[in-house]
Short mmCIF file of C-alpha atoms and ligand atoms in Angstrom, two decimals:
data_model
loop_
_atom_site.label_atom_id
_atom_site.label_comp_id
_atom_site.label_asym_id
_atom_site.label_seq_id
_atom_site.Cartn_x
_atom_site.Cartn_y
_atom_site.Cartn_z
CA UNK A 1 -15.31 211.59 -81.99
CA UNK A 2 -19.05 211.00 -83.26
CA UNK A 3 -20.40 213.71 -85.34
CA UNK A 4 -23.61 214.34 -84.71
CA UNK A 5 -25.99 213.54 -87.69
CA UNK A 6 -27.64 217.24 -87.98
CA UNK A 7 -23.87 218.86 -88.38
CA UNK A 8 -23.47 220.80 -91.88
CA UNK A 9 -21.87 217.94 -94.19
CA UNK A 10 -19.42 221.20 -95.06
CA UNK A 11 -17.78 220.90 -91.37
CA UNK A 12 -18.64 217.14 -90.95
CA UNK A 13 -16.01 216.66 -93.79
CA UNK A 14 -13.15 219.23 -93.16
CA UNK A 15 -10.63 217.79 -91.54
CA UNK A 16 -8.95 219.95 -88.17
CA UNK A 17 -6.24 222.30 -89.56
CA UNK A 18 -3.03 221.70 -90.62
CA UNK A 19 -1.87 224.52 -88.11
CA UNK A 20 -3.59 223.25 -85.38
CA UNK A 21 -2.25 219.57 -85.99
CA UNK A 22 1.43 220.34 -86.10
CA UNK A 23 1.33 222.60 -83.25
CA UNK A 24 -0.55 219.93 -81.12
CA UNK A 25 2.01 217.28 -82.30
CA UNK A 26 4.84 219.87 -81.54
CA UNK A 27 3.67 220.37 -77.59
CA UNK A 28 2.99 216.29 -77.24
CA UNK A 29 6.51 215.76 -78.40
CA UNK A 30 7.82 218.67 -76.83
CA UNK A 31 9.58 219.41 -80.66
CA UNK A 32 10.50 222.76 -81.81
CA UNK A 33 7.51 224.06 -84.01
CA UNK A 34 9.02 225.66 -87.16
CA UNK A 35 5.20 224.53 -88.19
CA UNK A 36 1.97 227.32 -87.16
CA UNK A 37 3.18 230.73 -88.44
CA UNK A 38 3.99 232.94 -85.68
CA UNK A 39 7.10 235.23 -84.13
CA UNK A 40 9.12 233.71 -80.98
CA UNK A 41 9.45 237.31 -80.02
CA UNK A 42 6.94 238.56 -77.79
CA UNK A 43 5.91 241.94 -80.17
CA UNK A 44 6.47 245.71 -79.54
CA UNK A 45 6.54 246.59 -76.59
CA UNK A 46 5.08 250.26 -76.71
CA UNK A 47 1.75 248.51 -78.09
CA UNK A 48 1.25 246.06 -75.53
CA UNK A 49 1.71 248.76 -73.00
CA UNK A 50 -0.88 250.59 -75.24
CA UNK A 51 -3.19 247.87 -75.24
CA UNK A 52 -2.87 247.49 -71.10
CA UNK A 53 -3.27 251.15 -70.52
CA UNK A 54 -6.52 251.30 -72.90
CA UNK A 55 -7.65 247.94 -70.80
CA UNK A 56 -7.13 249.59 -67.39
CA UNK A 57 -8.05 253.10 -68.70
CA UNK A 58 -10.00 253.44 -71.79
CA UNK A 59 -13.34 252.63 -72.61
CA UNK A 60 -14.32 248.63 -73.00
CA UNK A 61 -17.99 248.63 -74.07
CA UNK A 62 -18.72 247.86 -77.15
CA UNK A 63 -17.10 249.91 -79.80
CA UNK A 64 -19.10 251.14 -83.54
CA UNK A 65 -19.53 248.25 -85.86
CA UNK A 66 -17.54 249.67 -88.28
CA UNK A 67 -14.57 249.84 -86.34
CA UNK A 68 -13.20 252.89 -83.92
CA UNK A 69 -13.09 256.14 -85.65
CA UNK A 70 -9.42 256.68 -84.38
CA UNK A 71 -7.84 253.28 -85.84
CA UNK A 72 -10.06 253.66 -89.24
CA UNK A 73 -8.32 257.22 -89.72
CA UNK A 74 -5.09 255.59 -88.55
CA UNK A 75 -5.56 252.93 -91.19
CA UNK A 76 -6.11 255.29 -94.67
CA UNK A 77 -3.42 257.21 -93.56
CA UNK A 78 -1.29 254.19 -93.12
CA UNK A 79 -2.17 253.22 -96.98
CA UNK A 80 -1.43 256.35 -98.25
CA UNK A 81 2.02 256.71 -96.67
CA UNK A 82 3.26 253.11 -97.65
CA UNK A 83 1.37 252.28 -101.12
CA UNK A 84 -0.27 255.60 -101.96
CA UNK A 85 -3.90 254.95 -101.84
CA UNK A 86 -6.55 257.03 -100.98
CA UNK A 87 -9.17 255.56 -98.99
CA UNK A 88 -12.35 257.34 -97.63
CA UNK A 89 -12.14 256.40 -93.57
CA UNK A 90 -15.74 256.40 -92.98
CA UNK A 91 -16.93 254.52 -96.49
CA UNK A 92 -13.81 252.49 -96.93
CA UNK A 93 -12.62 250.45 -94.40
CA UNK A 94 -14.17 247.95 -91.69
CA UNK A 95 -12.60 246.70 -88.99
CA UNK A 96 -12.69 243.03 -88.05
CA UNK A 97 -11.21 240.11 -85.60
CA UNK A 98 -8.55 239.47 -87.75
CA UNK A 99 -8.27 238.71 -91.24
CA UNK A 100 -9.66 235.27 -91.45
CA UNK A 101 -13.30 236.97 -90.07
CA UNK A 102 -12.45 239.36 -92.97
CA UNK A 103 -12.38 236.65 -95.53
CA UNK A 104 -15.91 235.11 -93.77
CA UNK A 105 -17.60 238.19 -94.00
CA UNK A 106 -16.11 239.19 -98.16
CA UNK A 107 -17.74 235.68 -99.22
CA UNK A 108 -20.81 235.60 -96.97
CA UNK A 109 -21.31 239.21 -98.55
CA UNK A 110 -20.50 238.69 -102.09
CA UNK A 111 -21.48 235.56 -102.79
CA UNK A 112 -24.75 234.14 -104.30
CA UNK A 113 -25.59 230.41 -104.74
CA UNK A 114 -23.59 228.53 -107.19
CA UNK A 115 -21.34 231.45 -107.88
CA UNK A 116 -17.79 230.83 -109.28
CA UNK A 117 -14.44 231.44 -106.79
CA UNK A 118 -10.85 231.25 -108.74
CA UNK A 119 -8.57 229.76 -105.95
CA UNK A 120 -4.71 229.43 -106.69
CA UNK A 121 -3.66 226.11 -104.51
CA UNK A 122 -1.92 225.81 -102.39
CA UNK A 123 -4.13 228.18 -100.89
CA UNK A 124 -4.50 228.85 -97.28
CA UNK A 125 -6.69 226.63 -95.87
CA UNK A 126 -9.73 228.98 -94.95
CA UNK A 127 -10.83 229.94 -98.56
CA UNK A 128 -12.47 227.00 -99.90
CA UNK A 129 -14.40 225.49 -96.95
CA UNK A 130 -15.66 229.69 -96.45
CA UNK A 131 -16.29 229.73 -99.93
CA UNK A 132 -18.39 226.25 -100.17
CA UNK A 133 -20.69 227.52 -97.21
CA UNK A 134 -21.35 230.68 -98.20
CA UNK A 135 -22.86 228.71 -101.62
CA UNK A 136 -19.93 229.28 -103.72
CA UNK A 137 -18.42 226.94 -106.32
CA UNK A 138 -14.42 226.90 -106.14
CA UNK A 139 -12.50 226.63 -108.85
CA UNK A 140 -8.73 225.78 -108.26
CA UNK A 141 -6.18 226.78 -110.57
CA UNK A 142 -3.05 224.60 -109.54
CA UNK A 143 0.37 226.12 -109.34
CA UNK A 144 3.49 224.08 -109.11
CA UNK A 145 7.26 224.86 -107.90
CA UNK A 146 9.38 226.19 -108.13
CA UNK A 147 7.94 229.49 -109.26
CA UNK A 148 4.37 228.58 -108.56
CA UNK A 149 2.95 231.21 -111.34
CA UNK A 150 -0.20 231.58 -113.30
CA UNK A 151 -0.55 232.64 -116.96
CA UNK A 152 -2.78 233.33 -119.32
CA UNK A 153 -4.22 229.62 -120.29
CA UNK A 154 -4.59 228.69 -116.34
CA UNK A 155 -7.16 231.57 -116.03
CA UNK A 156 -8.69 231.32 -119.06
CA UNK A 157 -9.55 227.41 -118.37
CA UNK A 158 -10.86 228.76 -114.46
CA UNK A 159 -12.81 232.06 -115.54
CA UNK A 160 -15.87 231.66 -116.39
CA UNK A 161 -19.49 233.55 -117.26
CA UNK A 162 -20.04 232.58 -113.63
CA UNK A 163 -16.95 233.55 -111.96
CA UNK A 164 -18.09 236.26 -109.24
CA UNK A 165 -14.21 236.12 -107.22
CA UNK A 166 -11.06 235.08 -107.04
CA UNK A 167 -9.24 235.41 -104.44
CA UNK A 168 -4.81 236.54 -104.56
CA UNK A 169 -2.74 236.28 -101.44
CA UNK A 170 0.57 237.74 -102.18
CA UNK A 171 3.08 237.77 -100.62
CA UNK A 172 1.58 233.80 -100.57
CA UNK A 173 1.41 231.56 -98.00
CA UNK A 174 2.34 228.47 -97.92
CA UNK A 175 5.07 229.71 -100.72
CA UNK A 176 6.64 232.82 -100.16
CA UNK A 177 6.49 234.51 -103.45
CA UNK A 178 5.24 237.77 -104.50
CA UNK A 179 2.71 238.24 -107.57
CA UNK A 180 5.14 239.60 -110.49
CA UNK A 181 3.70 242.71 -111.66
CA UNK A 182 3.16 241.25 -115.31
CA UNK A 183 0.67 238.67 -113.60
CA UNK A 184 -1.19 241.25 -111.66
CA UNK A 185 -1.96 243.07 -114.77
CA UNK A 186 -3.14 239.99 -116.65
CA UNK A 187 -5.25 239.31 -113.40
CA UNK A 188 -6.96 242.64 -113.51
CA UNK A 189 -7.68 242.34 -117.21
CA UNK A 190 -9.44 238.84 -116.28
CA UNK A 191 -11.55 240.49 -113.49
CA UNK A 192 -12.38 243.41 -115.55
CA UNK A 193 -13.38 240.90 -119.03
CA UNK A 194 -15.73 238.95 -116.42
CA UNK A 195 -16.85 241.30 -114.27
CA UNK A 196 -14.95 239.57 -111.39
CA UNK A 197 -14.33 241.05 -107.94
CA UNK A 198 -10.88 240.10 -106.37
CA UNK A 199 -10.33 239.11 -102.66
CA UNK A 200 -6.49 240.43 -101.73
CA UNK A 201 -5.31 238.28 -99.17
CA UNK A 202 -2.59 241.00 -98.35
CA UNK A 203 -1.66 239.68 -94.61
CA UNK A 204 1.59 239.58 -95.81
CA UNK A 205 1.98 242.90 -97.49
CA UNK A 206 4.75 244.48 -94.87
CA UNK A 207 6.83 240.99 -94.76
CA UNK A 208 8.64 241.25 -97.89
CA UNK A 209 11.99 241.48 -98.09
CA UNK A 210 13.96 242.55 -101.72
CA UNK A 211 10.77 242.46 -104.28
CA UNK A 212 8.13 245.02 -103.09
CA UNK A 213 4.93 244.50 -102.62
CA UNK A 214 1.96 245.71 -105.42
CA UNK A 215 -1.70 245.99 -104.11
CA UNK A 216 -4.19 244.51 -106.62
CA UNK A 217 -6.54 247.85 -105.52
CA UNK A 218 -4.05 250.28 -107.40
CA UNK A 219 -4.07 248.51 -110.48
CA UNK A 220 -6.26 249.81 -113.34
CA UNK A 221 -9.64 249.29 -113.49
CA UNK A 222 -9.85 247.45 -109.57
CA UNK A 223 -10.07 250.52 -107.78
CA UNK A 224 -13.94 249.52 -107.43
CA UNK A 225 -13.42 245.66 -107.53
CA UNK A 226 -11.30 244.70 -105.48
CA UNK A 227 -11.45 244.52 -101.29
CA UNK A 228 -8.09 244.35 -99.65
CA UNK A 229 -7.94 242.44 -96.87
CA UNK A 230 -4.90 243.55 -93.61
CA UNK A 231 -4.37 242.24 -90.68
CA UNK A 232 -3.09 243.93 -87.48
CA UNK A 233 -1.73 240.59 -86.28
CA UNK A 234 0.51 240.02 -89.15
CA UNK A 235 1.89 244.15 -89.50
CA UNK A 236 2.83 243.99 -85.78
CA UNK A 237 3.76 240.18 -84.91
CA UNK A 238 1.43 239.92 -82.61
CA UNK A 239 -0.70 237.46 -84.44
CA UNK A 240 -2.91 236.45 -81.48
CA UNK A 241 -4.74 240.06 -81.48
CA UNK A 242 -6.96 239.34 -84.60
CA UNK A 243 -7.38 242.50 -85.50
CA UNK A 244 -7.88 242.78 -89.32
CA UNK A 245 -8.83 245.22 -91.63
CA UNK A 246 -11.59 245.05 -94.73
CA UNK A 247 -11.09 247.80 -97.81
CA UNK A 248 -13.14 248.29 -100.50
CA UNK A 249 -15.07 251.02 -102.30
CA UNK A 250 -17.84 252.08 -100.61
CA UNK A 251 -20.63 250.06 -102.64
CA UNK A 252 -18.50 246.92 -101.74
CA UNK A 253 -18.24 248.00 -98.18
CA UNK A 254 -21.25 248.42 -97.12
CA UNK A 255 -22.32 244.81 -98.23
CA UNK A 256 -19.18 244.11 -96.06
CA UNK A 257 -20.62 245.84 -93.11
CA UNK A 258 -23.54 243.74 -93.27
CA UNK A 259 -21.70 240.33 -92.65
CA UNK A 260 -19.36 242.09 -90.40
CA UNK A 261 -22.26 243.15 -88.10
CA UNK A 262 -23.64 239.53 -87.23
CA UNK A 263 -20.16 237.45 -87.49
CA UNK A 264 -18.68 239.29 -84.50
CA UNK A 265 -20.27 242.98 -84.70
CA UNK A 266 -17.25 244.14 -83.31
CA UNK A 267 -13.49 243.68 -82.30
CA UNK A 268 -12.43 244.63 -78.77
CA UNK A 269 -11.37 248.47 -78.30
CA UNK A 270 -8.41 248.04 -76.17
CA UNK A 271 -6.71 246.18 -79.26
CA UNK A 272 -8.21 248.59 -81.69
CA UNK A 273 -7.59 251.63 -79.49
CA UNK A 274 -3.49 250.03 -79.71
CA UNK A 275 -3.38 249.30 -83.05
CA UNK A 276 -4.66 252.85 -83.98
CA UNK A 277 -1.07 254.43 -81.84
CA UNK A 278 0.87 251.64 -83.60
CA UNK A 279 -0.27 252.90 -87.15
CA UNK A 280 1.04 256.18 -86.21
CA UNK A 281 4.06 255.70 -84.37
CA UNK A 282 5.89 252.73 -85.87
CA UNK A 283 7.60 253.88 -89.22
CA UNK A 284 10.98 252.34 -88.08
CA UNK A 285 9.42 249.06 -86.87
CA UNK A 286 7.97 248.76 -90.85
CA UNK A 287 11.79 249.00 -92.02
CA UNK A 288 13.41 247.17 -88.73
CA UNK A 289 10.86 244.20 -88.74
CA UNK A 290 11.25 242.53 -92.38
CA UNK A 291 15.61 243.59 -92.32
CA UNK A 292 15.43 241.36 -88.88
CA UNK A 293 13.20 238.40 -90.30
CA UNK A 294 15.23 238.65 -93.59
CA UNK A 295 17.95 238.47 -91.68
CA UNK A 296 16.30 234.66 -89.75
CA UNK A 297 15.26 233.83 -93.75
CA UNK A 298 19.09 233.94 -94.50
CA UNK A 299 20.68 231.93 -91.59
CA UNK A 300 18.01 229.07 -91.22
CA UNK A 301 18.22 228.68 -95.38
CA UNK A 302 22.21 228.61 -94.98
CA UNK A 303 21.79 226.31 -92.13
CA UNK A 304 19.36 223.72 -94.16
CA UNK A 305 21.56 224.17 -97.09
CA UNK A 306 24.64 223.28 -95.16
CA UNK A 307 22.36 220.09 -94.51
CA UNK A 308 21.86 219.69 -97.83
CA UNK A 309 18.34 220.23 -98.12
CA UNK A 310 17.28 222.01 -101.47
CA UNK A 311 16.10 225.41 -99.90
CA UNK A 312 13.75 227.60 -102.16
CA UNK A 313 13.92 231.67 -102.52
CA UNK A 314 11.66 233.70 -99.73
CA UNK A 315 10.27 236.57 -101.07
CA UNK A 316 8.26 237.33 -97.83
CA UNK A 317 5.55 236.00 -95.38
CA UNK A 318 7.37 234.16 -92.42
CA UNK A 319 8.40 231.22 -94.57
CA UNK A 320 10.43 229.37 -96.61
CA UNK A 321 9.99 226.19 -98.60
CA UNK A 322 12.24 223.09 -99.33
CA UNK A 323 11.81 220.42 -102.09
CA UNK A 324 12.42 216.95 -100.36
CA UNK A 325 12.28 215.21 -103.40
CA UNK A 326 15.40 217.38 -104.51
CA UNK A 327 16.86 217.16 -101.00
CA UNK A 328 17.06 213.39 -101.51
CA UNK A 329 14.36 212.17 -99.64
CA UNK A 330 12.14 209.85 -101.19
CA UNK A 331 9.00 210.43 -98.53
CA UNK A 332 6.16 212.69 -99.59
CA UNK A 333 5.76 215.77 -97.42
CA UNK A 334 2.97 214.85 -95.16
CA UNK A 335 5.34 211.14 -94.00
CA UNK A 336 8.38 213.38 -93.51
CA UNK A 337 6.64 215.94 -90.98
CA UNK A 338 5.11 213.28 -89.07
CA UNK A 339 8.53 211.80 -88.59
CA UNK A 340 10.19 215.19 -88.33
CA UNK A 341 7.78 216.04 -85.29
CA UNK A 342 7.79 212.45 -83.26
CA UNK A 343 11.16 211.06 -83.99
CA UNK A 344 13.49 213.95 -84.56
CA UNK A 345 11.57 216.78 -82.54
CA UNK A 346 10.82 220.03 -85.13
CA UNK A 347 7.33 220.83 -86.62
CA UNK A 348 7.06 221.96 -89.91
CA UNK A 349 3.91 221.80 -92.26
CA UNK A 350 3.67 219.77 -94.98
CA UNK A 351 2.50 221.91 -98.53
CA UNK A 352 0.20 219.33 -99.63
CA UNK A 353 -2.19 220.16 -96.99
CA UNK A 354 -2.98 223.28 -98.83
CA UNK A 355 -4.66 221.32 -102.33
CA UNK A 356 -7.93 219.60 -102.40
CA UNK A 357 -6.67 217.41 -105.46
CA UNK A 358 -3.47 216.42 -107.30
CA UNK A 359 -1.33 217.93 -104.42
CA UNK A 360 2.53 218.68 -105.16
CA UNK A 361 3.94 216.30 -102.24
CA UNK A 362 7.67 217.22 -101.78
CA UNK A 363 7.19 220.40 -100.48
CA UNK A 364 7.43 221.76 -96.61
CA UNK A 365 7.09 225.04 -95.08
CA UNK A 366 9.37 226.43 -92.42
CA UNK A 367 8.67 229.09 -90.15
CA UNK A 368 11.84 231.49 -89.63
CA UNK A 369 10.55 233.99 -87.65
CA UNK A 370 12.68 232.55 -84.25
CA UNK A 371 15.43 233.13 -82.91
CA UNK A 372 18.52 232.53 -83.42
CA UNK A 373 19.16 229.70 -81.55
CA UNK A 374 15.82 227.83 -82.66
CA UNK A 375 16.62 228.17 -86.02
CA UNK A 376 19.71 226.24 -85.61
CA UNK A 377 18.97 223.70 -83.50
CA UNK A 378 15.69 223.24 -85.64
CA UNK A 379 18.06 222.82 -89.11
CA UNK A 380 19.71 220.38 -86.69
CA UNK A 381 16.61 218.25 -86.17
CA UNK A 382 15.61 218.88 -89.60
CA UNK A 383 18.87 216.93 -90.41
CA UNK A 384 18.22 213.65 -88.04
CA UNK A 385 15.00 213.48 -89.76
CA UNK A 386 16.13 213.41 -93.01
CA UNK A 387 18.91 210.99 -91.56
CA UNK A 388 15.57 208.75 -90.61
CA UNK A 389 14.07 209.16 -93.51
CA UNK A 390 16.93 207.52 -95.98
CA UNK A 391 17.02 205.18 -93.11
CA UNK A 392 13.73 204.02 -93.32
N1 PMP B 1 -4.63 234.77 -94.66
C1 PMP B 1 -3.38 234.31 -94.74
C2 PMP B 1 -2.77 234.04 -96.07
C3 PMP B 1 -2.67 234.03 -93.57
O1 PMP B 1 -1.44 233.53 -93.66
C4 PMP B 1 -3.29 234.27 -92.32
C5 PMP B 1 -2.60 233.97 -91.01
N2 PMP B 1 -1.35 233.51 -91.09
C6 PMP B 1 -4.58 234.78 -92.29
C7 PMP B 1 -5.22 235.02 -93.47
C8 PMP B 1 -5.28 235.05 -90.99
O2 PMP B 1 -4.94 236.26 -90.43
P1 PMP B 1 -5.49 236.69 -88.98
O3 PMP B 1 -4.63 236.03 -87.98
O4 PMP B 1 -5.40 238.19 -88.98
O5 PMP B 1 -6.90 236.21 -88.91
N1 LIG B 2 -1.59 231.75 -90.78
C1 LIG B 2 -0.78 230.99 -89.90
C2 LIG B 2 0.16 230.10 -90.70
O1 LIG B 2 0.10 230.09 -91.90
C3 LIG B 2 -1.62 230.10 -89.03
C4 LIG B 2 -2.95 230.58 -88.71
C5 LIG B 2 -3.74 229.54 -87.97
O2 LIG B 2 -3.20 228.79 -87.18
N2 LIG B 2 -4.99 229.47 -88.29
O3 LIG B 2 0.92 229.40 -90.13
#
């Protein structure tokens, strides 16, 4: 397709999403898609009847910029109960179209021209194109299997006088693991040296399975600089909603506000409105949800292992990894999807998508949360293409 010549060179050069790829790929070869991140199940029920009932009967004009009253309440209490925090409703949280306008709006808002943004890579695939228009500079520390950590060199090579953010998603997609506690600390003490504010990515902060999950916020020192990003989407499997929450000291917020109010101004009040009774009536689905997907995480890994594919640990998110390279095939990651999708019919996504440079390319990420049935006739397919691949 021609690109027209007054395009921003940003967009002219970023190629269409992994995601979107894959799951294009997966419908033209009518493939299983273990690829794009989201449930096989259609969500609970009691908050899509919600959401009908507040289309038919509530109010659908716009709603306050900020977010409804009802689902901002909904969401401190919601952080109080599961990670003790205690967040000010009305100067503390903004609600937006899902998390991914949250992430817009935190570096429209925060950054200036030529600004520094720590990145870990892989990094989901949003941050650095965000970061580049909003002026900002990124600055990618590269992690590597199979425990894809940080330490104390990495950031001291990537912070700088000019680092303004760095953005932590954990539980982290494309990976699966969960910040150790030890590495949050010796984050914190990085942002606090350089005066750093940290985006938490923390979409995946209810999908965790045996480690818990630690919010950046609660650490020492980040009460005031750090914004937590949720996202409604993600908490409820019903990822198609976008509806995604911003946190952050009120200071922090109200800069927030500001890019909130001319990205999208608002998020539609039926969803909201839903969200807001799901928040207060869903303390089993918090426990039932991740027991069920852990439960998927087990049987696909045992599936692909039976296969003998080299299956990493999944710590949460809807994922889990495999090294090719120590699964015998001799294809990088990116070859071996492509041939997984068209010749052996399952999607998955290949890990090097998630670099800008000096990608690790023996890595794919699988997508568990299916049922049962898809899982194993997707470890199955998984299988022929590996078959094809020493073939080849
Ligand atoms: N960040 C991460 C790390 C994600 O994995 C996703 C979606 N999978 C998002 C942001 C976007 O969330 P939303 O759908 O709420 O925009
Ligand atoms: N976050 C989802 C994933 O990681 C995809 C989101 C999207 O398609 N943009 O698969």
């Amino acid at each position: 397709m021609q690109i027209p010549a007054m395009a921003n060179k940003i967009y002219t050069a970023l190629p269409t999403t992994i995601f979107a790829v894959m799951s294009g790929l997966a419908r033209e070869h009518g493939a299983i898609n273990l690829g794009q991140g989201f449930p096989d199940e259609p969500g609970p029920e009691a908050i899509r009847r919600r959401a009908a009932e507040e289309t038919l009967h509530g109010d659908n004009q716009y709603p306050p910029t900020f977010g409804l009253p009802a689902l901002r309440e909904s969401v401190a209490r919601h952080y109080k109960r599961f990670q003790g925090l205690d967040l000010d409703w009305q100067s503390e949280i903004t609600v937006t179209s899902g998390a991914t306008e949250a992430l817009a709006c935190a570096f429209l808002a925060l950054i200036e021209p030529g600004d520094e943004v720590v990145i870990f890579s892989p990094a989901y695939d949003s941050y650095a194109p965000m970061v580049r228009r909003a002026g900002g500079v990124p600055k990618f520390v590269r992690l590597t299997p199979p425990l894809w950590r940080f330490d104390r060199a990495m950031l001291e090579a990537a912070f700088t006088s000019r680092t303004r953010l760095v953005v932590l998603n954990s539980p982290m997609n494309p990976v699966a693991t969960i910040c150790p506690d030890e590495d949050l600390a010796l984050l914190a003490e990085f942002c606090v040296r350089h005066d750093s504010t940290a985006i938490c990515d923390d979409v995946w902060e209810h999908i965790v399975f045996e480690t818990p999950f630690q919010p950046l916020i609660a650490r020492p020192g980040m009460r005031e600089r750090c914004v937590k990003i949720g996202s409604a989407g993600k908490m409820f499997a019903l990822t198609g909603w976008k509806v995604g929450f911003l946190i952050a000291a009120p200071a922090l917020s109200a800069s927030l506000a500001k890019a909130h109010q001319f990205l999208t101004f608002t998020t539609p009040p039926n969803l909201q409105n839903a969200v807001a009774w799901g928040l207060d009536n869903s303390a089993d689905w918090f426990e039932a949800m991740p027991r069920a997907l852990a439960a998927s995480r087990d049987r696909l890994a045992a599936a692909l292992a039976r296969e003998g594919f080299a299956v990493a640990p999944s710590q949460g998110t809807y994922f889990l990894t495999v090294d090719l390279a120590q699964s015998g095939v001799a294809e990088d990651d990116m070859a071996f999807c492509l041939r997984a999708v068209k010749e052996a019919g399952v999607a998955a996504i290949p890990v090097s998508a998630f670099y800008e440079s000096d990608a690790v390319t023996s890595i794919i990420r699988l997508c568990f949360a299916k049922k049962d049935d898809t899982l194993d006739e997707g470890a199955r397919r998984l299988a022929k293409a590996r078959e094809l691949s020493l073939k080849a």
